[in-house]
Amino acid sequence: MTQDWRVRTGALRRQRTRTEIIDTVEKLVFDHLDNGTSLESISFRAVAAAAHKSPTTVSNAFGGSVNAMYAALSERLRSTETPVPTEVANRARAHTEHAARTGDPGRRLRRELAQTKPADLAGRMRLYEKMAQSTPIQHAEAACAVAQSHLTIPGGARDALMFAEEALETCKHSSTDAALIPAALQSARLAATAARFLVRQSPEPDAEVANLMRVHDFKLQESKYAAALADWPAESMAQFHANRAHALLMNSADEEVSAIHTVVRALRDHGEAGRTIPDDALASVLARILAVQVAYPDRGDVELRDDQDVLITLFPKPHSDIYRSATSLLAVVRFGQQWSHVPPTPVDLLRATSFGVVGQLSVARYLLHLAEILDADKSAPANVEPELTRLIEGLPMNARELRVGALGFLNDVVAGTHRRGSSGLLRDEAIRLIGDLAEQGVAGDRPPMPDEKIDAALAEVDRIVVSVFGGERLNEPQLERFRAAVEPISQYLTDTIGDAVSHAQRASSEKSTYLSAPM
């Protein structure tokens, strides 16, 4: 972190120096024009003398090109709506044409940046140090990439916020350049994501409020940039998150529900207009509806149930893994509300855990429900579906093991959820259940799985794989069923429950931006 700070400080110092040099160039140019003097005499040495810098410093600021210096001045004047003198515009155009003929050296850096993985923080910092000295768009893109990398590091949210804000400020200072809008959108989105992580990590109420205010403000900015790109579904989702952050600041359940109704109506309108709505946006709102219904069971909001139905119909076909995960969450939550629906499958449980507090709490309650039935000598109540009875009879674990498993998910809820709104109420419920388990002697972390259990599971996988090479082949529906069962297991093993890493990679990507850290 110290090295990152040093690099960032150096980049900011160079940016400040470049700004000071452009200030000097602007003064020299207009002095020359007022005096009727040609701009030919404005060399790097002349600028250096006037700016009290070395000629090398001035030359390095513009890649050794005097015309690049005039291009920077032209951009400055346009950003302040100041008429650009003809001679300055001609030199700026000459720089642009030269760059087009010879190839922009920044393209190589941008291509290299695009090829780095989020986990390669050192590689991205190296490129950031170079690109921060270049054009505003390269500076912003590099700062966004570094912010994304910091979000993949436990405890990296604060540094991620710092770099995302730097990218956003860079875009604002060059607001007339339309090419910067995508970078501005991404930087606002990353800044909001980082602030959301900090909300979850804030031990003090004042810090929690401050970070919620950041989420609100960054989401409003994201909404503005999405509108500028005519990405109306993204604009509606950003506005939804801003409205929800305000509801949490006000501790208003009515505002939480109103934010949901508003975004569902907007998404429905987008669907009717033929606009593509990312399925992760739909899943995110569906998860929020379910969280509100579980947290406020007495509200009985019929419109929320209608909102559920609207969202389900909006999912694009063929249905994606995200759709399947969303319907799995719905199955787990609905079963937990009455314990009389068709019980969720084990794969449903795995998928549900990817939805944060509402998924993890619902899975924990389901495991505790199974433990209670096991305590009753496996005699399932009469109103329990036959599928649940068969599942209980085949369980390879006892009631205590189920409770220990539930405790792990409950601990994740408490550690990864803030204290406000519907999520705060679900967190309180998790704390209550943890207390109940402690009274039953169930406490502490989940123990590691014994090697013999792993060996048995892997042997079963081997048996299934070997069967594929036998005399019978799997048809397409069977392959799809097999893949649908295996994919959630792979995802579960990849994503550590309660960890921000996998979410950060989703939340900062171009497409999947809505399955955000639960708030």
Coordinates of C-alpha atoms in Angstrom, one line a residue:
M1 CA 0.0 0.0 0.0
T2 CA 2.9 2.4 0.8
Q3 CA 4.3 1.8 -2.7
D4 CA 0.9 2.4 -4.3
W5 CA 0.5 5.7 -2.4
R6 CA 4.0 6.8 -3.5
V7 CA 3.2 6.0 -7.1
R8 CA -0.2 7.8 -6.9
T9 CA 1.4 10.8 -5.2
G10 CA 4.0 11.0 -8.0
A11 CA 1.3 10.8 -10.6
L12 CA -0.8 13.6 -8.9
R13 CA 2.4 15.7 -8.7
R14 CA 3.0 15.3 -12.4
Q15 CA -0.6 16.2 -13.2
R16 CA -0.3 19.3 -11.1
T17 CA 2.9 20.3 -12.8
R18 CA 1.3 19.8 -16.2
T19 CA -1.6 22.0 -15.2
E20 CA 0.7 24.7 -14.0
I21 CA 2.6 24.5 -17.3
I22 CA -0.6 24.8 -19.3
D23 CA -1.6 27.8 -17.2
T24 CA 1.7 29.4 -18.3
V25 CA 1.3 28.5 -21.9
E26 CA -2.2 30.1 -21.9
K27 CA -0.8 33.3 -20.5
L28 CA 2.1 33.4 -23.0
V29 CA -0.2 32.7 -26.0
F30 CA -2.7 35.4 -25.2
D31 CA 0.1 37.9 -24.4
H32 CA 1.6 37.2 -27.8
L33 CA -1.7 37.5 -29.6
D34 CA -2.5 40.7 -27.8
N35 CA 0.9 42.1 -28.9
G36 CA 0.5 40.8 -32.4
T37 CA 3.5 38.5 -32.0
S38 CA 3.8 35.1 -33.6
L39 CA 3.6 32.0 -31.5
E40 CA 6.8 30.6 -33.1
S41 CA 8.8 32.1 -30.2
I42 CA 6.9 30.0 -27.6
S43 CA 9.4 27.2 -27.3
F44 CA 9.8 24.7 -24.4
R45 CA 12.6 26.8 -23.1
A46 CA 10.4 30.0 -23.1
V47 CA 7.7 28.2 -21.3
A48 CA 10.1 26.7 -18.8
A49 CA 11.5 30.1 -18.0
A50 CA 8.1 31.6 -17.5
A51 CA 6.8 28.6 -15.4
H52 CA 10.0 28.3 -13.4
K53 CA 10.5 24.7 -14.5
S54 CA 13.3 23.0 -16.3
P55 CA 13.0 22.6 -20.1
T56 CA 13.1 18.8 -19.6
T57 CA 10.1 18.9 -17.3
V58 CA 8.1 20.9 -19.8
S59 CA 9.1 18.6 -22.7
N60 CA 8.3 15.5 -20.7
A61 CA 4.8 16.8 -19.9
F62 CA 3.9 16.8 -23.6
G63 CA 5.9 13.9 -24.9
G64 CA 8.5 16.2 -26.5
S65 CA 5.9 17.7 -28.9
V66 CA 5.2 21.4 -29.0
N67 CA 2.0 20.8 -30.9
A68 CA 0.9 18.4 -28.1
M69 CA 1.3 21.3 -25.8
Y70 CA -1.0 23.4 -28.0
A71 CA -3.5 20.4 -28.1
A72 CA -3.6 20.4 -24.3
L73 CA -4.2 24.2 -24.3
S74 CA -7.0 23.8 -26.9
E75 CA -8.7 21.2 -24.7
R76 CA -8.4 23.5 -21.7
L77 CA -10.0 26.4 -23.6
R78 CA -12.8 24.3 -25.0
S79 CA -13.6 23.0 -21.5
T80 CA -14.0 26.6 -20.2
E81 CA -16.0 27.6 -23.4
T82 CA -13.2 30.0 -24.3
P83 CA -12.8 30.6 -28.1
V84 CA -9.7 28.8 -29.3
P85 CA -7.4 31.1 -31.3
T86 CA -7.0 29.9 -34.9
E87 CA -3.2 29.4 -34.6
V88 CA -3.7 27.3 -31.5
A89 CA -6.4 25.3 -33.2
N90 CA -4.2 24.7 -36.3
R91 CA -1.3 23.4 -34.2
A92 CA -3.7 21.2 -32.1
R93 CA -5.1 19.7 -35.3
A94 CA -1.6 19.1 -36.6
H95 CA -0.9 17.1 -33.4
T96 CA -4.0 15.1 -33.9
E97 CA -3.3 14.3 -37.5
H98 CA 0.3 13.4 -36.7
A99 CA -0.8 11.0 -34.0
A100 CA -3.3 9.4 -36.4
R101 CA -0.5 8.9 -39.0
T102 CA 2.2 7.6 -36.7
G103 CA 0.0 5.6 -34.3
D104 CA -1.0 6.8 -30.9
P105 CA 1.5 5.4 -28.4
G106 CA -1.2 5.4 -25.8
R107 CA -3.0 2.6 -27.7
R108 CA -0.4 0.1 -26.8
L109 CA -0.7 1.0 -23.1
R110 CA -4.5 0.8 -23.3
R111 CA -4.3 -2.5 -25.0
E112 CA -1.9 -3.8 -22.4
L113 CA -4.1 -2.5 -19.6
A114 CA -7.1 -4.3 -21.1
Q115 CA -5.1 -7.6 -21.0
T116 CA -4.2 -7.4 -17.4
K117 CA -6.3 -9.3 -14.8
P118 CA -7.9 -7.5 -11.8
A119 CA -5.6 -9.6 -9.5
D120 CA -2.5 -8.1 -11.2
L121 CA -2.4 -5.0 -9.1
A122 CA 1.4 -4.5 -9.6
G123 CA 1.0 -4.7 -13.4
R124 CA -1.9 -2.2 -13.3
M125 CA 0.0 0.2 -11.1
R126 CA 3.0 0.1 -13.5
L127 CA 0.7 1.1 -16.4
Y128 CA -1.1 3.6 -14.3
E129 CA 2.2 5.4 -13.6
K130 CA 2.7 5.8 -17.3
M131 CA -0.8 6.5 -18.4
A132 CA -1.5 9.1 -15.6
Q133 CA 1.0 11.4 -17.5
S134 CA -0.8 11.0 -20.8
T135 CA -4.3 12.1 -21.9
P136 CA -7.2 12.4 -19.5
I137 CA -9.0 9.4 -20.9
Q138 CA -5.9 7.2 -20.4
H139 CA -5.4 8.6 -16.9
A140 CA -9.1 7.8 -16.0
E141 CA -9.0 4.3 -17.5
A142 CA -5.8 3.4 -15.6
A143 CA -7.2 4.8 -12.3
C144 CA -10.4 2.8 -12.8
A145 CA -8.4 -0.4 -13.5
V146 CA -6.4 0.1 -10.3
A147 CA -9.6 0.8 -8.3
Q148 CA -11.0 -2.5 -9.6
S149 CA -7.9 -4.3 -8.6
H150 CA -8.1 -2.9 -5.1
L151 CA -11.7 -4.1 -4.8
T152 CA -10.4 -7.7 -5.3
I153 CA -8.2 -7.4 -2.2
P154 CA -9.8 -7.8 1.3
G155 CA -9.6 -4.5 3.0
G156 CA -8.9 -2.7 -0.3
A157 CA -12.1 -0.7 -0.5
R158 CA -10.6 2.5 0.8
D159 CA -7.8 2.5 -1.8
A160 CA -10.3 1.6 -4.5
L161 CA -12.4 4.6 -3.5
M162 CA -9.4 6.9 -3.7
F163 CA -8.5 5.8 -7.3
A164 CA -12.1 5.8 -8.5
E165 CA -12.5 9.3 -7.2
E166 CA -9.3 10.3 -9.0
A167 CA -10.7 8.9 -12.2
L168 CA -14.0 10.7 -11.7
E169 CA -12.3 14.0 -11.1
T170 CA -10.1 13.6 -14.2
C171 CA -13.2 13.1 -16.3
K172 CA -15.0 16.1 -14.7
H173 CA -12.0 18.4 -15.5
S174 CA -12.4 17.4 -19.2
S175 CA -16.1 17.4 -19.3
T176 CA -16.4 18.6 -22.9
D177 CA -14.7 15.4 -24.2
A178 CA -17.6 13.0 -24.9
A179 CA -15.1 10.1 -25.2
L180 CA -14.6 10.3 -21.4
I181 CA -18.3 9.6 -20.6
P182 CA -17.8 5.8 -20.5
A183 CA -14.8 6.2 -18.2
A184 CA -16.8 8.6 -16.0
L185 CA -19.6 6.1 -15.8
Q186 CA -17.3 3.3 -14.7
S187 CA -15.5 5.5 -12.2
A188 CA -18.7 6.6 -10.6
R189 CA -19.9 2.9 -10.5
L190 CA -16.6 1.8 -8.9
A191 CA -16.6 4.6 -6.4
A192 CA -20.2 3.6 -5.3
T193 CA -19.2 0.0 -5.1
A194 CA -16.2 0.9 -2.9
A195 CA -18.3 3.1 -0.7
R196 CA -20.9 0.2 -0.3
F197 CA -18.1 -2.1 0.9
L198 CA -17.1 0.6 3.4
V199 CA -20.7 0.9 4.6
R200 CA -20.5 -2.8 5.6
Q201 CA -17.1 -2.3 7.3
S202 CA -18.1 0.8 9.2
P203 CA -18.1 0.1 13.0
E204 CA -19.2 3.6 13.8
P205 CA -22.7 5.0 12.9
D206 CA -21.2 8.3 11.7
A207 CA -18.9 6.5 9.3
E208 CA -21.8 4.4 8.1
V209 CA -23.8 7.5 7.3
A210 CA -20.9 9.2 5.6
N211 CA -20.4 6.2 3.3
L212 CA -24.1 5.9 2.6
M213 CA -24.1 9.5 1.5
R214 CA -21.2 8.7 -0.8
V215 CA -23.1 5.8 -2.3
H216 CA -26.1 8.1 -2.9
D217 CA -24.0 10.8 -4.6
F218 CA -21.9 8.5 -6.7
K219 CA -25.0 6.7 -7.9
L220 CA -26.6 10.0 -8.9
Q221 CA -23.5 10.8 -10.9
E222 CA -23.6 7.3 -12.5
S223 CA -27.2 7.9 -13.4
K224 CA -26.3 11.1 -15.2
Y225 CA -23.5 9.5 -17.2
A226 CA -25.7 6.6 -18.1
A227 CA -28.4 9.0 -19.4
A228 CA -25.7 10.8 -21.5
L229 CA -24.9 7.4 -23.1
A230 CA -28.7 6.8 -23.6
D231 CA -28.3 3.6 -21.5
W232 CA -31.7 3.9 -19.9
P233 CA -31.8 0.6 -18.0
A234 CA -28.5 1.5 -16.4
E235 CA -29.8 5.0 -15.7
S236 CA -32.8 3.5 -13.9
M237 CA -30.8 1.1 -11.9
A238 CA -28.3 3.8 -10.7
Q239 CA -31.2 6.0 -9.7
F240 CA -32.7 3.0 -7.8
H241 CA -29.5 2.5 -5.8
A242 CA -29.4 6.2 -5.1
N243 CA -33.0 6.2 -3.9
R244 CA -32.4 3.1 -1.8
A245 CA -29.3 4.7 -0.2
H246 CA -31.5 7.7 0.7
A247 CA -34.1 5.4 2.2
L248 CA -31.4 3.8 4.4
L249 CA -30.1 7.2 5.5
M250 CA -33.7 8.1 6.5
N251 CA -34.3 4.6 8.0
S252 CA -37.6 4.6 6.0
A253 CA -39.2 1.3 5.1
D254 CA -41.7 3.2 3.0
E255 CA -39.0 4.8 0.9
E256 CA -37.3 1.4 0.5
V257 CA -40.5 0.0 -0.9
S258 CA -41.2 3.0 -3.0
A259 CA -37.7 2.8 -4.6
I260 CA -38.5 -0.8 -5.6
H261 CA -41.9 0.1 -7.1
T262 CA -40.3 2.9 -9.1
V263 CA -37.5 0.9 -10.6
V264 CA -39.8 -2.1 -11.5
R265 CA -42.1 0.3 -13.3
A266 CA -39.1 1.8 -15.2
L267 CA -37.7 -1.6 -16.1
R268 CA -41.2 -2.8 -17.3
D269 CA -41.3 0.3 -19.5
H270 CA -37.8 -0.4 -20.9
G271 CA -38.9 -4.0 -21.7
E272 CA -42.0 -2.8 -23.5
A273 CA -39.9 -0.3 -25.4
G274 CA -37.7 -3.2 -26.6
R275 CA -34.6 -2.2 -24.7
T276 CA -32.3 -5.0 -23.4
I277 CA -32.3 -5.2 -19.6
P278 CA -29.3 -7.1 -18.1
D279 CA -30.6 -10.1 -16.3
D280 CA -28.3 -9.3 -13.3
A281 CA -30.3 -6.0 -12.9
L282 CA -33.5 -7.9 -12.7
A283 CA -32.1 -10.4 -10.3
S284 CA -30.7 -7.6 -8.1
V285 CA -34.1 -6.0 -7.8
L286 CA -35.8 -9.3 -7.2
A287 CA -33.4 -10.0 -4.3
R288 CA -34.3 -6.6 -2.8
I289 CA -38.0 -7.4 -3.0
L290 CA -37.5 -10.7 -1.2
A291 CA -35.3 -9.0 1.5
V292 CA -38.0 -6.5 2.2
Q293 CA -40.7 -9.1 2.3
V294 CA -38.7 -11.2 4.8
A295 CA -37.7 -8.2 6.9
Y296 CA -41.2 -6.7 7.0
P297 CA -43.5 -9.8 7.0
D298 CA -46.5 -7.8 8.3
R299 CA -46.6 -5.3 5.5
G300 CA -48.4 -7.7 3.1
D301 CA -47.6 -5.5 0.2
V302 CA -49.5 -7.0 -2.7
E303 CA -47.8 -4.7 -5.1
L304 CA -44.4 -6.2 -4.2
R305 CA -45.7 -9.6 -5.2
D306 CA -46.9 -8.1 -8.5
D307 CA -43.4 -6.6 -8.9
Q308 CA -41.9 -10.1 -8.5
D309 CA -44.1 -11.4 -11.3
V310 CA -43.2 -8.5 -13.6
L311 CA -39.4 -9.1 -13.1
I312 CA -39.7 -12.8 -13.8
T313 CA -41.4 -12.1 -17.1
L314 CA -38.7 -9.6 -18.1
F315 CA -35.9 -12.1 -17.9
P316 CA -34.6 -12.7 -21.5
K317 CA -34.8 -16.1 -23.1
P318 CA -33.1 -18.5 -23.2
H319 CA -32.8 -18.3 -19.5
S320 CA -29.4 -17.7 -18.1
D321 CA -27.6 -18.9 -15.0
I322 CA -28.5 -15.7 -13.3
Y323 CA -32.2 -16.4 -14.0
R324 CA -31.8 -19.8 -12.5
S325 CA -30.1 -18.4 -9.5
A326 CA -32.8 -15.8 -9.0
T327 CA -35.6 -18.5 -9.2
S328 CA -33.6 -20.7 -6.8
L329 CA -33.5 -17.8 -4.3
L330 CA -37.3 -17.3 -4.8
A331 CA -37.8 -21.0 -4.0
V332 CA -35.7 -20.9 -0.9
V333 CA -37.4 -17.8 0.5
R334 CA -40.9 -18.9 -0.3
F335 CA -40.3 -22.2 1.4
G336 CA -39.0 -20.5 4.5
Q337 CA -42.1 -18.3 4.7
Q338 CA -44.5 -21.2 5.1
W339 CA -42.5 -24.5 5.2
S340 CA -45.2 -26.0 3.0
H341 CA -44.1 -25.3 -0.5
V342 CA -42.1 -27.8 -2.6
P343 CA -38.7 -27.7 -0.8
P344 CA -35.7 -26.3 -2.6
T345 CA -33.1 -28.6 -3.9
P346 CA -29.5 -28.6 -2.6
V347 CA -28.5 -26.8 -5.8
D348 CA -31.1 -24.1 -5.1
L349 CA -29.4 -23.6 -1.7
L350 CA -26.0 -23.1 -3.3
R351 CA -27.4 -20.6 -5.8
A352 CA -29.3 -18.7 -3.1
T353 CA -26.1 -18.0 -1.1
S354 CA -24.8 -15.8 -3.9
F355 CA -27.4 -13.1 -3.0
G356 CA -26.0 -12.0 0.2
V357 CA -28.0 -11.4 3.4
V358 CA -31.4 -12.6 2.2
G359 CA -30.0 -15.7 0.6
Q360 CA -27.6 -16.6 3.4
L361 CA -30.2 -16.0 6.1
S362 CA -32.8 -18.1 4.2
V363 CA -30.4 -21.0 3.7
A364 CA -29.5 -20.8 7.4
R365 CA -33.1 -20.9 8.5
Y366 CA -33.7 -23.9 6.1
L367 CA -30.9 -25.8 7.7
L368 CA -32.2 -25.1 11.2
H369 CA -35.6 -26.3 10.0
L370 CA -34.1 -29.6 8.9
A371 CA -32.3 -29.9 12.2
E372 CA -35.6 -29.5 14.1
I373 CA -37.2 -32.3 12.0
L374 CA -34.1 -34.5 12.7
D375 CA -34.5 -33.9 16.4
A376 CA -38.0 -35.2 16.1
D377 CA -36.6 -38.7 15.1
K378 CA -36.9 -37.8 11.4
S379 CA -40.7 -37.9 11.6
A380 CA -41.6 -35.1 9.2
P381 CA -44.8 -33.1 10.0
A382 CA -47.8 -34.1 8.0
N383 CA -47.9 -30.9 6.0
V384 CA -44.3 -31.4 4.7
E385 CA -43.9 -32.3 1.1
P386 CA -42.8 -35.9 0.3
E387 CA -39.7 -34.4 -1.4
L388 CA -38.5 -33.0 1.9
T389 CA -39.2 -36.3 3.7
R390 CA -37.0 -38.1 1.2
L391 CA -34.3 -35.5 1.6
I392 CA -34.3 -35.8 5.4
E393 CA -34.1 -39.6 5.2
G394 CA -31.0 -39.3 2.9
L395 CA -29.1 -36.6 4.8
P396 CA -25.5 -37.6 5.4
M397 CA -25.3 -35.4 8.6
N398 CA -26.9 -35.1 11.9
A399 CA -28.9 -32.2 13.5
R400 CA -25.8 -30.7 15.1
E401 CA -23.9 -30.6 11.9
L402 CA -26.8 -28.8 10.2
R403 CA -26.8 -26.2 13.0
V404 CA -23.1 -25.7 12.7
G405 CA -23.6 -25.2 8.9
A406 CA -26.3 -22.7 9.6
L407 CA -24.1 -20.8 12.1
G408 CA -21.5 -20.3 9.4
F409 CA -24.0 -18.6 7.1
L410 CA -25.4 -16.5 10.0
N411 CA -21.9 -15.3 10.9
D412 CA -21.5 -14.3 7.2
V413 CA -24.7 -12.3 7.4
V414 CA -23.6 -10.4 10.5
A415 CA -20.1 -9.7 9.1
G416 CA -21.2 -8.6 5.7
T417 CA -24.3 -6.6 6.3
H418 CA -24.9 -3.0 7.6
R419 CA -27.3 -2.1 10.4
R420 CA -30.0 -0.1 8.5
G421 CA -33.2 -0.8 6.7
S422 CA -34.4 -4.3 5.7
S423 CA -30.9 -5.6 5.6
G424 CA -30.3 -4.4 9.2
L425 CA -33.5 -6.2 10.4
L426 CA -32.2 -9.4 8.7
R427 CA -28.9 -8.9 10.4
D428 CA -30.7 -8.6 13.7
E429 CA -32.5 -11.8 13.0
A430 CA -29.2 -13.5 12.3
I431 CA -27.8 -12.3 15.6
R432 CA -30.9 -13.6 17.4
L433 CA -30.5 -17.0 15.8
I434 CA -26.8 -17.1 16.7
G435 CA -27.8 -16.4 20.3
D436 CA -30.3 -19.3 20.2
L437 CA -27.6 -21.6 18.8
A438 CA -25.1 -20.5 21.5
E439 CA -27.7 -21.6 24.2
Q440 CA -27.7 -25.0 22.5
G441 CA -24.0 -25.2 22.7
V442 CA -23.4 -24.4 19.0
A443 CA -20.7 -21.7 18.6
G444 CA -17.5 -20.9 16.9
D445 CA -16.3 -21.4 13.3
R446 CA -17.2 -24.4 11.1
P447 CA -14.6 -27.1 11.4
P448 CA -12.7 -28.2 8.3
M449 CA -14.3 -31.1 6.3
P450 CA -12.5 -34.4 7.0
D451 CA -10.4 -35.8 4.2
E452 CA -12.5 -39.0 4.0
K453 CA -15.6 -36.9 3.1
I454 CA -13.7 -35.2 0.4
D455 CA -12.4 -38.5 -0.9
A456 CA -15.9 -39.9 -1.0
A457 CA -17.3 -36.9 -2.9
L458 CA -14.4 -37.0 -5.4
A459 CA -14.9 -40.8 -5.9
E460 CA -18.6 -40.1 -6.8
V461 CA -17.5 -37.4 -9.3
D462 CA -15.1 -39.9 -10.8
R463 CA -17.9 -42.5 -11.1
I464 CA -20.0 -40.0 -13.0
V465 CA -17.2 -38.9 -15.3
V466 CA -16.3 -42.6 -16.1
S467 CA -20.0 -43.3 -16.9
V468 CA -19.8 -40.7 -19.7
F469 CA -17.3 -43.0 -21.5
G470 CA -19.6 -46.0 -21.3
G471 CA -21.9 -47.5 -23.9
E472 CA -24.6 -44.8 -23.2
R473 CA -24.3 -41.2 -24.1
L474 CA -25.9 -38.1 -22.5
N475 CA -28.5 -36.4 -24.7
E476 CA -28.8 -32.6 -24.8
P477 CA -31.5 -32.3 -22.0
Q478 CA -29.4 -34.6 -19.8
L479 CA -26.2 -32.5 -20.5
E480 CA -28.1 -29.3 -19.6
R481 CA -29.4 -30.9 -16.3
F482 CA -25.9 -32.0 -15.5
R483 CA -24.4 -28.6 -16.2
A484 CA -27.1 -26.8 -14.3
A485 CA -26.2 -28.9 -11.2
V486 CA -22.4 -28.6 -11.5
E487 CA -22.1 -24.9 -12.3
P488 CA -23.4 -23.7 -8.9
I489 CA -20.9 -26.0 -7.2
S490 CA -18.1 -24.6 -9.2
Q491 CA -19.3 -21.0 -8.5
Y492 CA -19.6 -21.8 -4.7
L493 CA -16.1 -23.2 -4.6
T494 CA -14.7 -20.1 -6.5
D495 CA -16.5 -17.4 -4.5
T496 CA -15.9 -17.4 -0.8
I497 CA -19.1 -16.6 1.0
G498 CA -19.0 -13.3 2.7
D499 CA -16.0 -12.1 0.7
A500 CA -16.1 -9.0 -1.5
V501 CA -13.7 -10.3 -4.1
S502 CA -16.0 -12.0 -6.6
H503 CA -18.6 -9.4 -6.2
A504 CA -16.1 -6.6 -7.0
Q505 CA -15.1 -8.4 -10.2
R506 CA -18.8 -8.5 -11.2
A507 CA -19.7 -5.0 -10.0
S508 CA -16.9 -3.3 -11.9
S509 CA -17.3 -5.1 -15.1
E510 CA -18.9 -3.5 -18.1
K511 CA -22.0 -5.7 -18.3
S512 CA -22.6 -7.3 -14.9
T513 CA -23.0 -4.3 -12.6
Y514 CA -26.0 -4.8 -10.5
L515 CA -25.4 -7.9 -8.3
S516 CA -23.9 -5.5 -5.8
A517 CA -22.7 -6.1 -2.3
P518 CA -25.9 -6.4 -0.3
M519 CA -26.9 -3.3 1.7

